[in-house]
XYZ file of C-alpha atoms in Angstrom:
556
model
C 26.440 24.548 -8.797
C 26.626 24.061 -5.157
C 24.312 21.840 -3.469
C 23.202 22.914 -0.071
C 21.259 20.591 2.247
C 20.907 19.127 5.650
C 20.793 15.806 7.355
C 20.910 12.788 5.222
C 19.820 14.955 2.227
C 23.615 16.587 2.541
C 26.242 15.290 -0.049
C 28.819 12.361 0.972
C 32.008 13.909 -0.278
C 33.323 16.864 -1.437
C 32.698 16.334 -5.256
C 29.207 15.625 -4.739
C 28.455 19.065 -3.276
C 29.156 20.762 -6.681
C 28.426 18.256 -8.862
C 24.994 17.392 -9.401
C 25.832 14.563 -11.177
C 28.117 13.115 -8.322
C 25.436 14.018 -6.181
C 22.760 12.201 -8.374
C 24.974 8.619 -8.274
C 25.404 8.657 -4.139
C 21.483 8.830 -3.811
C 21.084 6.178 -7.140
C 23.961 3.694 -4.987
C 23.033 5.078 -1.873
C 22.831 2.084 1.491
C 21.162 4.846 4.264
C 17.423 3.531 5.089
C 16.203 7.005 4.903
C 17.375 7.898 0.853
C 16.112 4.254 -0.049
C 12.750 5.040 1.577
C 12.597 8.037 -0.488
C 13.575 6.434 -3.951
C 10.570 4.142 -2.839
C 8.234 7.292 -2.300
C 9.245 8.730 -5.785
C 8.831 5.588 -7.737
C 5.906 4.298 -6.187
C 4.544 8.502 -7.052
C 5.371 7.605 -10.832
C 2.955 4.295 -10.957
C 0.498 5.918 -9.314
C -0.047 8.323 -11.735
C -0.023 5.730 -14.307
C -1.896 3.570 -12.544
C -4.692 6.532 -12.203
C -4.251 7.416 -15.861
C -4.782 3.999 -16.895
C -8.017 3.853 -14.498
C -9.185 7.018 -16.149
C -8.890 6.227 -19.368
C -11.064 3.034 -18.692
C -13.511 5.582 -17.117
C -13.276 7.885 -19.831
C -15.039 4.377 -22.380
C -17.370 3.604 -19.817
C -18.640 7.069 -19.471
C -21.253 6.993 -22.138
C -22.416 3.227 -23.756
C -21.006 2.318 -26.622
C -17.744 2.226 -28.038
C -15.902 6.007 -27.336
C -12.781 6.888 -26.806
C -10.943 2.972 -27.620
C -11.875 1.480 -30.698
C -10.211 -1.823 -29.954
C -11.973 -4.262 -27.675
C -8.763 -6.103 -27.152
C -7.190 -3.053 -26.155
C -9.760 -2.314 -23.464
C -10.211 -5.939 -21.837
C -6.045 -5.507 -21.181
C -6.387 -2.228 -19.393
C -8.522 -3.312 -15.837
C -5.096 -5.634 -15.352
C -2.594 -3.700 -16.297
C -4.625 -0.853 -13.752
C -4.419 -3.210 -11.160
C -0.848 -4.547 -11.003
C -0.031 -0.956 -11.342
C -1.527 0.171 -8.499
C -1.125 -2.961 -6.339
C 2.542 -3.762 -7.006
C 4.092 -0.792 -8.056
C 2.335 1.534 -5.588
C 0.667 1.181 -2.653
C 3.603 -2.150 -1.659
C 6.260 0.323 -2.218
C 4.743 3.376 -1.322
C 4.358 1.779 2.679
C 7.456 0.180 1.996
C 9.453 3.563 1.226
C 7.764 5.689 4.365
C 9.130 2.195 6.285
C 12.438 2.428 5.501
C 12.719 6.013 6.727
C 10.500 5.512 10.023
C 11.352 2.110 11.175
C 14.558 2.321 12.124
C 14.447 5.382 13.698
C 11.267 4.377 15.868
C 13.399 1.604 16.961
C 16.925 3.763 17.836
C 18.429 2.128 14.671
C 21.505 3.928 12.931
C 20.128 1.949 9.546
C 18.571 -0.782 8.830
C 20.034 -4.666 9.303
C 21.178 -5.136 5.850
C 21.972 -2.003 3.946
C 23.096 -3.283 0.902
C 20.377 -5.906 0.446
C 17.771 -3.206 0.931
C 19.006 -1.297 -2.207
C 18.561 -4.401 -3.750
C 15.395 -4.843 -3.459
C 14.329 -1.795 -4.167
C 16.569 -1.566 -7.437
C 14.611 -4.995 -8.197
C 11.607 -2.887 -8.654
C 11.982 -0.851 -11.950
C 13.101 -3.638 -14.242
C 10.078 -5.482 -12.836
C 8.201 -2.667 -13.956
C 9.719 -2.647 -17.439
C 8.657 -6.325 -17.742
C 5.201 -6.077 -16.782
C 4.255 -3.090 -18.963
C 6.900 -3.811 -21.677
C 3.291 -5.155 -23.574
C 2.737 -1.448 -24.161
C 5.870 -1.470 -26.010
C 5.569 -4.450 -28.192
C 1.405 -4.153 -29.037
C 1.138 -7.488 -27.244
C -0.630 -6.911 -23.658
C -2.278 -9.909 -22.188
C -5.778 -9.492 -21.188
C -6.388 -12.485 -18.590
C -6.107 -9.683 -16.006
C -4.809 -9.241 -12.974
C -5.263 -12.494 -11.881
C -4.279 -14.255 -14.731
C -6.405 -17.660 -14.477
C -5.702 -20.273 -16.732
C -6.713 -21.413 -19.314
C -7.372 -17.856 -20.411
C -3.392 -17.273 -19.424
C -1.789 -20.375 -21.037
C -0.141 -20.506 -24.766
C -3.018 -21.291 -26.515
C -5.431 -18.144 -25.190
C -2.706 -16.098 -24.703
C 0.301 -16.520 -27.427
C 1.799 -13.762 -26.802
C 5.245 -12.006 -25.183
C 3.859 -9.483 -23.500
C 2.224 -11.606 -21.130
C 5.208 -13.600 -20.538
C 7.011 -10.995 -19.557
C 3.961 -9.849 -17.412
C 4.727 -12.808 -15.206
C 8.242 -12.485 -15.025
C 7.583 -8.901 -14.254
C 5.585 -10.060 -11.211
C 8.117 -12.274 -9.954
C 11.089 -10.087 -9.817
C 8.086 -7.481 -7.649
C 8.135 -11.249 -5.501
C 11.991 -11.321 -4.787
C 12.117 -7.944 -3.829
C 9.327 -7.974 -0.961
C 11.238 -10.902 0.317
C 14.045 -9.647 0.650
C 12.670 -6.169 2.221
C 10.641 -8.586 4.517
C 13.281 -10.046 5.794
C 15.141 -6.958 6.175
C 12.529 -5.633 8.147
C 12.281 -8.032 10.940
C 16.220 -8.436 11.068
C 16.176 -5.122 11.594
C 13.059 -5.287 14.009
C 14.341 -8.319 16.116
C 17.926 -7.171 16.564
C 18.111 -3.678 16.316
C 16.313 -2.187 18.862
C 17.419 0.371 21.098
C 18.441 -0.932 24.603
C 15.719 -1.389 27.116
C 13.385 -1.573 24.263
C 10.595 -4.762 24.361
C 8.502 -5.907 21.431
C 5.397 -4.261 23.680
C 6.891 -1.039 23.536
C 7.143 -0.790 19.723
C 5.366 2.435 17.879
C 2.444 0.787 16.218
C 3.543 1.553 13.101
C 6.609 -0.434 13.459
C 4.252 -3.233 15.101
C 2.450 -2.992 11.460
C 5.463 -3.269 9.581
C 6.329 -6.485 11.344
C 3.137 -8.167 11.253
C 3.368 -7.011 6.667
C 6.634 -8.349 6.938
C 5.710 -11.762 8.516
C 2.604 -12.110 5.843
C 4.840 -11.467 3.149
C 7.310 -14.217 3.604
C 4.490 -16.576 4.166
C 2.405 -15.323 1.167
C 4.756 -14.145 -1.567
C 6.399 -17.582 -2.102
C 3.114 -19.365 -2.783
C 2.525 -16.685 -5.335
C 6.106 -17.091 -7.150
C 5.806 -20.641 -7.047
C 2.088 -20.402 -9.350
C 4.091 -18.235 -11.258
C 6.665 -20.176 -12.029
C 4.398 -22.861 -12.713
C 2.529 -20.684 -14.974
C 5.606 -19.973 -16.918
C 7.297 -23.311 -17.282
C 3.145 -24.709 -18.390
C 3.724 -21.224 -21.299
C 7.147 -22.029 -21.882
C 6.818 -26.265 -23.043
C 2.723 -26.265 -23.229
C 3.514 -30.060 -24.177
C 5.395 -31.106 -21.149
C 4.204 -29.207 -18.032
C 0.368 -29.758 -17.292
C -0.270 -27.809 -13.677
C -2.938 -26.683 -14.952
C -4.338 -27.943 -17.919
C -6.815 -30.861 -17.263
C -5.606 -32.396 -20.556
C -2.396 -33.457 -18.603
C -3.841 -33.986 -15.043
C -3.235 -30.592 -13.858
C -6.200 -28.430 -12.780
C -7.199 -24.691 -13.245
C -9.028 -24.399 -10.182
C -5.198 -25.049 -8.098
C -3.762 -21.583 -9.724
C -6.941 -19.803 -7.868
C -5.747 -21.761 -4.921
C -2.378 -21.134 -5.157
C -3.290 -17.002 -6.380
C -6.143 -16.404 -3.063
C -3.235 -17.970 -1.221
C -0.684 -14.863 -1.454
C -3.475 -12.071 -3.114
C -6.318 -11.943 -0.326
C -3.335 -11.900 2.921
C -1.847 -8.899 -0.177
C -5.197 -7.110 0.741
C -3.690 -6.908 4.190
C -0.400 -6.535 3.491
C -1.383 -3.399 1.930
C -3.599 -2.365 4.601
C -2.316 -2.967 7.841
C 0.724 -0.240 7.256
C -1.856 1.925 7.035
C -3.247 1.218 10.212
C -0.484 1.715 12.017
C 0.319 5.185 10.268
C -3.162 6.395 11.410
C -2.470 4.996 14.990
C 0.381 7.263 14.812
C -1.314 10.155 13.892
C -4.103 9.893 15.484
C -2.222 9.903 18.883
C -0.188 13.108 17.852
C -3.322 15.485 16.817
C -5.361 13.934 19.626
C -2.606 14.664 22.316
C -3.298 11.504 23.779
C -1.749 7.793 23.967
C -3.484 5.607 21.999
C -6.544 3.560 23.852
C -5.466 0.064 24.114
C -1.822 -0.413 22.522
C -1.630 -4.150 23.602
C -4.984 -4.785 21.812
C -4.253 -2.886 19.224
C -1.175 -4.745 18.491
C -3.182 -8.347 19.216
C -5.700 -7.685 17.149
C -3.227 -6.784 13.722
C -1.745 -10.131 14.556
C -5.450 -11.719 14.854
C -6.140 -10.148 11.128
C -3.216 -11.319 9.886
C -3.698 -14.930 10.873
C -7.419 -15.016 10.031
C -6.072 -13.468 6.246
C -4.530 -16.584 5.892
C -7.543 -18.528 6.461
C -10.562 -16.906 4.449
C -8.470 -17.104 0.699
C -11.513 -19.330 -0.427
C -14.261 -16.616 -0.224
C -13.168 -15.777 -3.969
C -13.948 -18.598 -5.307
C -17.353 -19.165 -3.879
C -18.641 -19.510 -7.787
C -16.362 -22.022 -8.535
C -18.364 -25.078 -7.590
C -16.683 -25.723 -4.387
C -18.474 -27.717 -1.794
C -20.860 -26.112 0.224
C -19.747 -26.938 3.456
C -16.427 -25.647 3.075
C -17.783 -22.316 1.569
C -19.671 -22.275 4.783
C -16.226 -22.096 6.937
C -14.839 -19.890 5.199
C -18.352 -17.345 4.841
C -17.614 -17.939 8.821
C -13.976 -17.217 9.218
C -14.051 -13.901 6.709
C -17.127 -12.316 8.596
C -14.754 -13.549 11.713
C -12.585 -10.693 10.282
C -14.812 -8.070 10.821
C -13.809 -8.677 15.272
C -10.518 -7.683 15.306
C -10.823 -4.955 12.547
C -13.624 -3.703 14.905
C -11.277 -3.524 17.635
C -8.961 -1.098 15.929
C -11.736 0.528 14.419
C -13.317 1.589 18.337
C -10.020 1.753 19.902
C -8.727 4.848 17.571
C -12.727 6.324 17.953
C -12.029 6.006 21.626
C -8.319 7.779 21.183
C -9.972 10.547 19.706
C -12.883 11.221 22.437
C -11.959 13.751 24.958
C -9.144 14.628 23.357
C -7.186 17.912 22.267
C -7.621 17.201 18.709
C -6.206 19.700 15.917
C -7.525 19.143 12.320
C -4.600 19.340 10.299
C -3.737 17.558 7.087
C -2.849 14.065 8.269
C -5.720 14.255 11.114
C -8.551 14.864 8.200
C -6.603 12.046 6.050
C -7.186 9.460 9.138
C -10.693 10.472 10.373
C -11.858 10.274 6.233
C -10.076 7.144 6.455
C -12.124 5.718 9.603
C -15.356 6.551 8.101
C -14.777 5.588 4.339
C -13.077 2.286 5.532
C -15.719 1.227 7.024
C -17.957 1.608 4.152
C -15.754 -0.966 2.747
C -15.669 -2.771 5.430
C -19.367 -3.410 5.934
C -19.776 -4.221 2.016
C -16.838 -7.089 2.286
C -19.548 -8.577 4.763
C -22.268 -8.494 2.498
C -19.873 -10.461 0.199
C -18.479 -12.639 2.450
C -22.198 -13.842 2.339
C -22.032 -17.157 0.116
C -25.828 -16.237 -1.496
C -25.120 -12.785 -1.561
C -21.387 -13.127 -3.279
C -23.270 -15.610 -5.786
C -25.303 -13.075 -7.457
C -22.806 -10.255 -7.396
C -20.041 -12.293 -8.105
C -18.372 -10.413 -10.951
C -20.446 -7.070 -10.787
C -19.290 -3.761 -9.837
C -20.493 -4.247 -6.196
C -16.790 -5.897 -6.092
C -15.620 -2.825 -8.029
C -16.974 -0.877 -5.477
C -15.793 -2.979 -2.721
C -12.436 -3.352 -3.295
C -11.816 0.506 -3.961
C -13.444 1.461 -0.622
C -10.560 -0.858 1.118
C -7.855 -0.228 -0.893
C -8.389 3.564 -2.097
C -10.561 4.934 0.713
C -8.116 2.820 3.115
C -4.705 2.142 1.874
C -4.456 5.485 -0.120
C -5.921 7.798 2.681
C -3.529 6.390 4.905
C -0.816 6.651 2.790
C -1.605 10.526 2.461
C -1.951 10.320 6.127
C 1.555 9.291 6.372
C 3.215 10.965 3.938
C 1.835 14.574 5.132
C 2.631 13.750 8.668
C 6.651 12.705 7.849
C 6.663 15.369 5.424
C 8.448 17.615 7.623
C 10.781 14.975 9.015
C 11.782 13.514 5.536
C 12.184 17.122 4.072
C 13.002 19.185 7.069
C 10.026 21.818 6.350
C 6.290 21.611 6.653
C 4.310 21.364 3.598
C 1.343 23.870 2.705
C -1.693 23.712 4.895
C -4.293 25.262 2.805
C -3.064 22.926 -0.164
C -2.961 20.067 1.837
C -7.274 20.878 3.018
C -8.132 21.286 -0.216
C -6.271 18.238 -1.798
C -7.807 16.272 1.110
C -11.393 17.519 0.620
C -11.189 16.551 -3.430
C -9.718 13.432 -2.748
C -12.353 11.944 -0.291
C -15.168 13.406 -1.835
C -14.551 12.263 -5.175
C -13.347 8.959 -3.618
C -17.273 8.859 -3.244
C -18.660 10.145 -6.348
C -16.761 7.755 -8.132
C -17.357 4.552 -6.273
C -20.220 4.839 -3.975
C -22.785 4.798 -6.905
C -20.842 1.292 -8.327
C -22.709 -0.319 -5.569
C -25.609 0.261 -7.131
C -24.276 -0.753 -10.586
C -23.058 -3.827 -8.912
C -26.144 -4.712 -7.417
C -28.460 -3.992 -10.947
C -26.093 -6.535 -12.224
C -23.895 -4.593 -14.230
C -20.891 -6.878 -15.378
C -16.820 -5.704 -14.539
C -14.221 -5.475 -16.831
C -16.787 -5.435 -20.164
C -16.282 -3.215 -22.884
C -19.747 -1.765 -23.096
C -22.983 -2.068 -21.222
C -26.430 -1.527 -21.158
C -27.786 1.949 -21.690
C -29.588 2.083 -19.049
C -26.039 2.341 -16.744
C -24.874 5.475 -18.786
C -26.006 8.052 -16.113
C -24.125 6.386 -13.475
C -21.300 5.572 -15.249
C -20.760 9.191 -16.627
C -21.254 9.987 -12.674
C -18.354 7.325 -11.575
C -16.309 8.625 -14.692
C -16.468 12.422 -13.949
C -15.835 11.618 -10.416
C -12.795 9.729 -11.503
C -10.758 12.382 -14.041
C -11.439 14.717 -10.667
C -9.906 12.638 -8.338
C -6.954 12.041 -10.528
C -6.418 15.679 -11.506
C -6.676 16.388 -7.827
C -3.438 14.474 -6.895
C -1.398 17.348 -8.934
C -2.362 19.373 -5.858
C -0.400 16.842 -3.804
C 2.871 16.928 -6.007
C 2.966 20.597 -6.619
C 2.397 21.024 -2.293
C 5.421 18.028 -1.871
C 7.578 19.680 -4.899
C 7.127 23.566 -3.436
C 7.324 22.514 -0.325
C 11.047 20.679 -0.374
C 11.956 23.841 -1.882
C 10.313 26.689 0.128
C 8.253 25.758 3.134
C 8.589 26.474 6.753
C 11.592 25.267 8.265
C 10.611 22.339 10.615
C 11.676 21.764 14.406
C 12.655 18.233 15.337
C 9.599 17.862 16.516
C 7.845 19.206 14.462
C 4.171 18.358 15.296
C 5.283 19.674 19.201
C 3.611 16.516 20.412
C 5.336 13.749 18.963
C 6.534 10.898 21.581
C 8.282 8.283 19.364
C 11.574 8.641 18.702
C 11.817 10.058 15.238
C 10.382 13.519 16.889
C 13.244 13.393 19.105
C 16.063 14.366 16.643
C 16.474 16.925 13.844
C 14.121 17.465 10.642
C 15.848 15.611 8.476
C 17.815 13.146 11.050
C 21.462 12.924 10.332
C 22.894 10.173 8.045
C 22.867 7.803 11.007
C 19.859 9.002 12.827
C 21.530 9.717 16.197
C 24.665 11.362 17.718
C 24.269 9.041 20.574
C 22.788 5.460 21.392
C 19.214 6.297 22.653
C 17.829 3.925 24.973
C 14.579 3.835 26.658
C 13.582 3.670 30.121
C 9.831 4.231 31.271
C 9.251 7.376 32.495
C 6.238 9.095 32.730
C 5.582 12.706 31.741
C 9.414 13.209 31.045
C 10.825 14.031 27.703
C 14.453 14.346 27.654
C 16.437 14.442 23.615
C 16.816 10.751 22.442
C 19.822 11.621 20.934
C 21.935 13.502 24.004
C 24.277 11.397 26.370
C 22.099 9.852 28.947
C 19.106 10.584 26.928
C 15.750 8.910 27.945
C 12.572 8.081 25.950
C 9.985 6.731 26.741
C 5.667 6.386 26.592
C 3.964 8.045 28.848
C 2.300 5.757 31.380
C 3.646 2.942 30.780
């Protein structure tokens, strides 16, 4: 069998073009940026279709009242966790993380990224981490404290079981490796850059990247270190006391300690996002985007204020009132900078030449469906208003509007628009419309109407519920198994595609100004023949990676 492929996709040696199995060991022990960032993309594609098959067989028991498809109670309350650290760990983290690797250091004229080896680290970190946390599945012994985990339900006396120990040991090894990618990231950021290049010429997607990276190695240790806690309190229940009051140690410091890392994590999944629809956005609308050095202030502005608003979930816990007060104050503060972006890409898009393709529909759905969860996290951030739905599906509701009307959209925003510079050919169009059109309006059939759950008081994460919720929950849950049957379309386009689509041009969008779209489709194993440097031009392209070459943005 003879393997035939271009650019970093092309075998190493000479054994490893006829042997598949040669071939199959360079890409698992493989240092280049660009075949880590895809081992990212194809794991984090495997949790998110368990992820969405866990979610839709919770749907599937909700859709009617009364106990249905899952006999065991037990069973159920442990599936809204497991859901969750699916979807937040093991997918969206490494799903940004993987279309990083790839686009980072070529947006910066990197041959690689700073520390090769230590990136394959931390991704190979990932699927024993993943083993851990769901090995509960194998053992009948899943913990059902949640995502969140709060003691006492999570201690040895609630909770006796393995499965949940390895849960958390799961989620720390998921800890080390966004470390170590974080700081791989701004090593790469801070001392790789082409020459000539500033910080305030950065794509904004690499701008995004660093800002993540910065709230991850602020954020993730607090996180390990309740973990850890948690663990050694499991481990000798008679010795530890962090949080057990019996000891001195109190439960409310693990929410603390948890809000800490988990609301800057909403962020941290988000903000890669943004920058992928800044990049897109620019390319279909043929225009620079309005206000780059705003843009780039106000990511920083979200990121800092993420740090400071971790206390808005725990308005029910009996805090004092004046402090829930600052912090009602600082989230709503929020709302400013996000606004910013929010205008400034609206403002990109006016007057210009805009073309509707694929990733374009992915980031306009985006704009408007974000900010349906946008405006809802200020109703919440209301300490009154969070009181009553504290609990309901109006934070169901909410938290799927940011993170699957936001994070996911972009994501599909950024995958179709690299698809032809990861693969080298352009995916289908038509498939790529209609996967599009299913996902964002079933996005809404399924969690729009929670709102209204949320706000007739209907309780998350219960087993059953009153009968008069059983027409909107057979709504949400329809909507649901259609949305998740819908991503097939996705997989079948990418998996075709690879195979049999359109050969790609370098740059492949024709308007592309960063330097990725100034090399081949799929860049060489070290990106460029040449150094590429930039030098402020405007209106002149010349090839990044041809002696002498220039880039450049235009106006600057």
């Amino acid at each position: 069998m003879e393997i035939k492929a271009k650019g970093y996709l092309s075998p190493l040696s000479e054994e490893a073009k006829t042997s598949l199995w040669v071939y199959l060991k360079e890409w698992m022990c493989t240092t280049d940026a660009k075949r880590i960032g895809v081992l990212y993309l194809l794991f984090a594609t495997f949790m998110a279709l368990w992820g969405g098959l866990l979610s839709v067989i919770i749907r599937l028991e909700l859709a009617q009242h009364g106990p249905d498809i899952i006999t065991d109670a037990s069973f159920y309350n442990a599936l809204p966790g497991m859901h969750a650290t699916a979807m937040i760990f093991f997918f969206i983290i490494p799903a940004f993380t993987g279309v990083a690797n790839f686009v980072v250091p070529i947006q910066i004229g990197a041959p690689d990224m700073a520390f090769p080896k230590l990136n394959l680290a931390a991704f190979w970190i990932l699927p024993p981490g993943a083993l851990l946390t769901f090995a509960g599945f194998f053992m009948n012994s899943l913990p059902e404290f949640g995502w969140t985990a709060y003691p006492p339900l999570s201690n040895s006396v609630y909770t006796p079981i393995w499965g949940a120990d390895f849960w958390v040991v799961g989620l720390i090894l998921v800890g080390v490796s966004s470390t170590l990618g974080a700081v791989n990231f701004l090593a790469t950021v801070f001392n790789m850059r082409c020459k000539g290049m500033k910080m305030f010429q950065l794509p904004l997607f690499t701008w995004a990247m660093t800002v993540t990276s910065f709230l991850i190695l602020a954020a993730t240790p607090v996180l390990t270190s309740a973990l850890i806690m948690l663990t050694f309190e499991r481990m000798f229940p008679g010795v530890f006391y962090f949080f057990n009051p019996a000891g001195g140690g109190d439960p409310i410091l693990y929410q603390h300690l948890f809000w800490f890392y988990s609301h800057p994590a909403v962020y941290i999944m988000i903000l890669p996002g943004f920058g992928m629809v800044s990049e897109v956005i620019q390319v279909f609308s043929r225009k620079h985007i309005f206000g780059y050095v705003l843009m780039v202030w106000s990511m920083i502005a979200i990121a800092v204020l993420g740090f400071l608003v971790w206390a808005h979930h725990m308005f029910a816990t009996g805090i004092a009132l004046n402090v829930r007060v600052g912090f009602m104050f600082l989230t709503m503060l929020i709302a400013v900078p996000t606004g910013i972006k929010i205008f400034s890409w609206l403002a990109t898009i006016w007057g210009g030449s805009i073309k509707f393709d694929t990733p374009m529909l992915y980031a306009t759905g985006f704009l408007a469906m974000f900010t349906i969860g946008g405006l809802s996290g200020v109703v919440v951030a209301s300490v009154p208003v969070d009181i009553q739905l504290h609990d309901t599906y109006y934070v169901v509701a909410h938290i799927h509007y940011v993170l699957v009307a936001g994070s996911l959209m972009t994501a599909f925003a950024g995958v179709y628009f690299w698809f032809p510079k990861i693969t080298g050919r352009f995916y289908n169009e038509t498939l790529g419309k209609i996967h599009f059109w299913l996902t964002a309006i079933f996005i809404n059939v399924t969690f729009f109407i929670q709102h209204w759950l949320g706000m007739k008081g209907m309780p998350r994460r219960y087993y059953d519920y009153d009968p008069a919720f059983e027409m909107a929950n057979l709504i949400s849950s329809v909507g649901s198994v259609v949305l998740f049957l819908a991503q097939f379309i996705f997989i079948a386009n990418m998996l075709y595609s690879w195979r049999k689509g359109k050969v790609a041009e370098g740059n492949a969008w024709g308007d592309g100004f960063t330097l990725e779209w100034q090399i081949t489709s799929p860049p060489d194993h070290h990106n460029f023949h040449h150094p590429p440097y930039w030098k402020p031009i405007i209106r002149q392209h010349v090839a990044a990676d041809q002696p002498g070459g220039v880039w450049h943005r235009n106006g600057d």
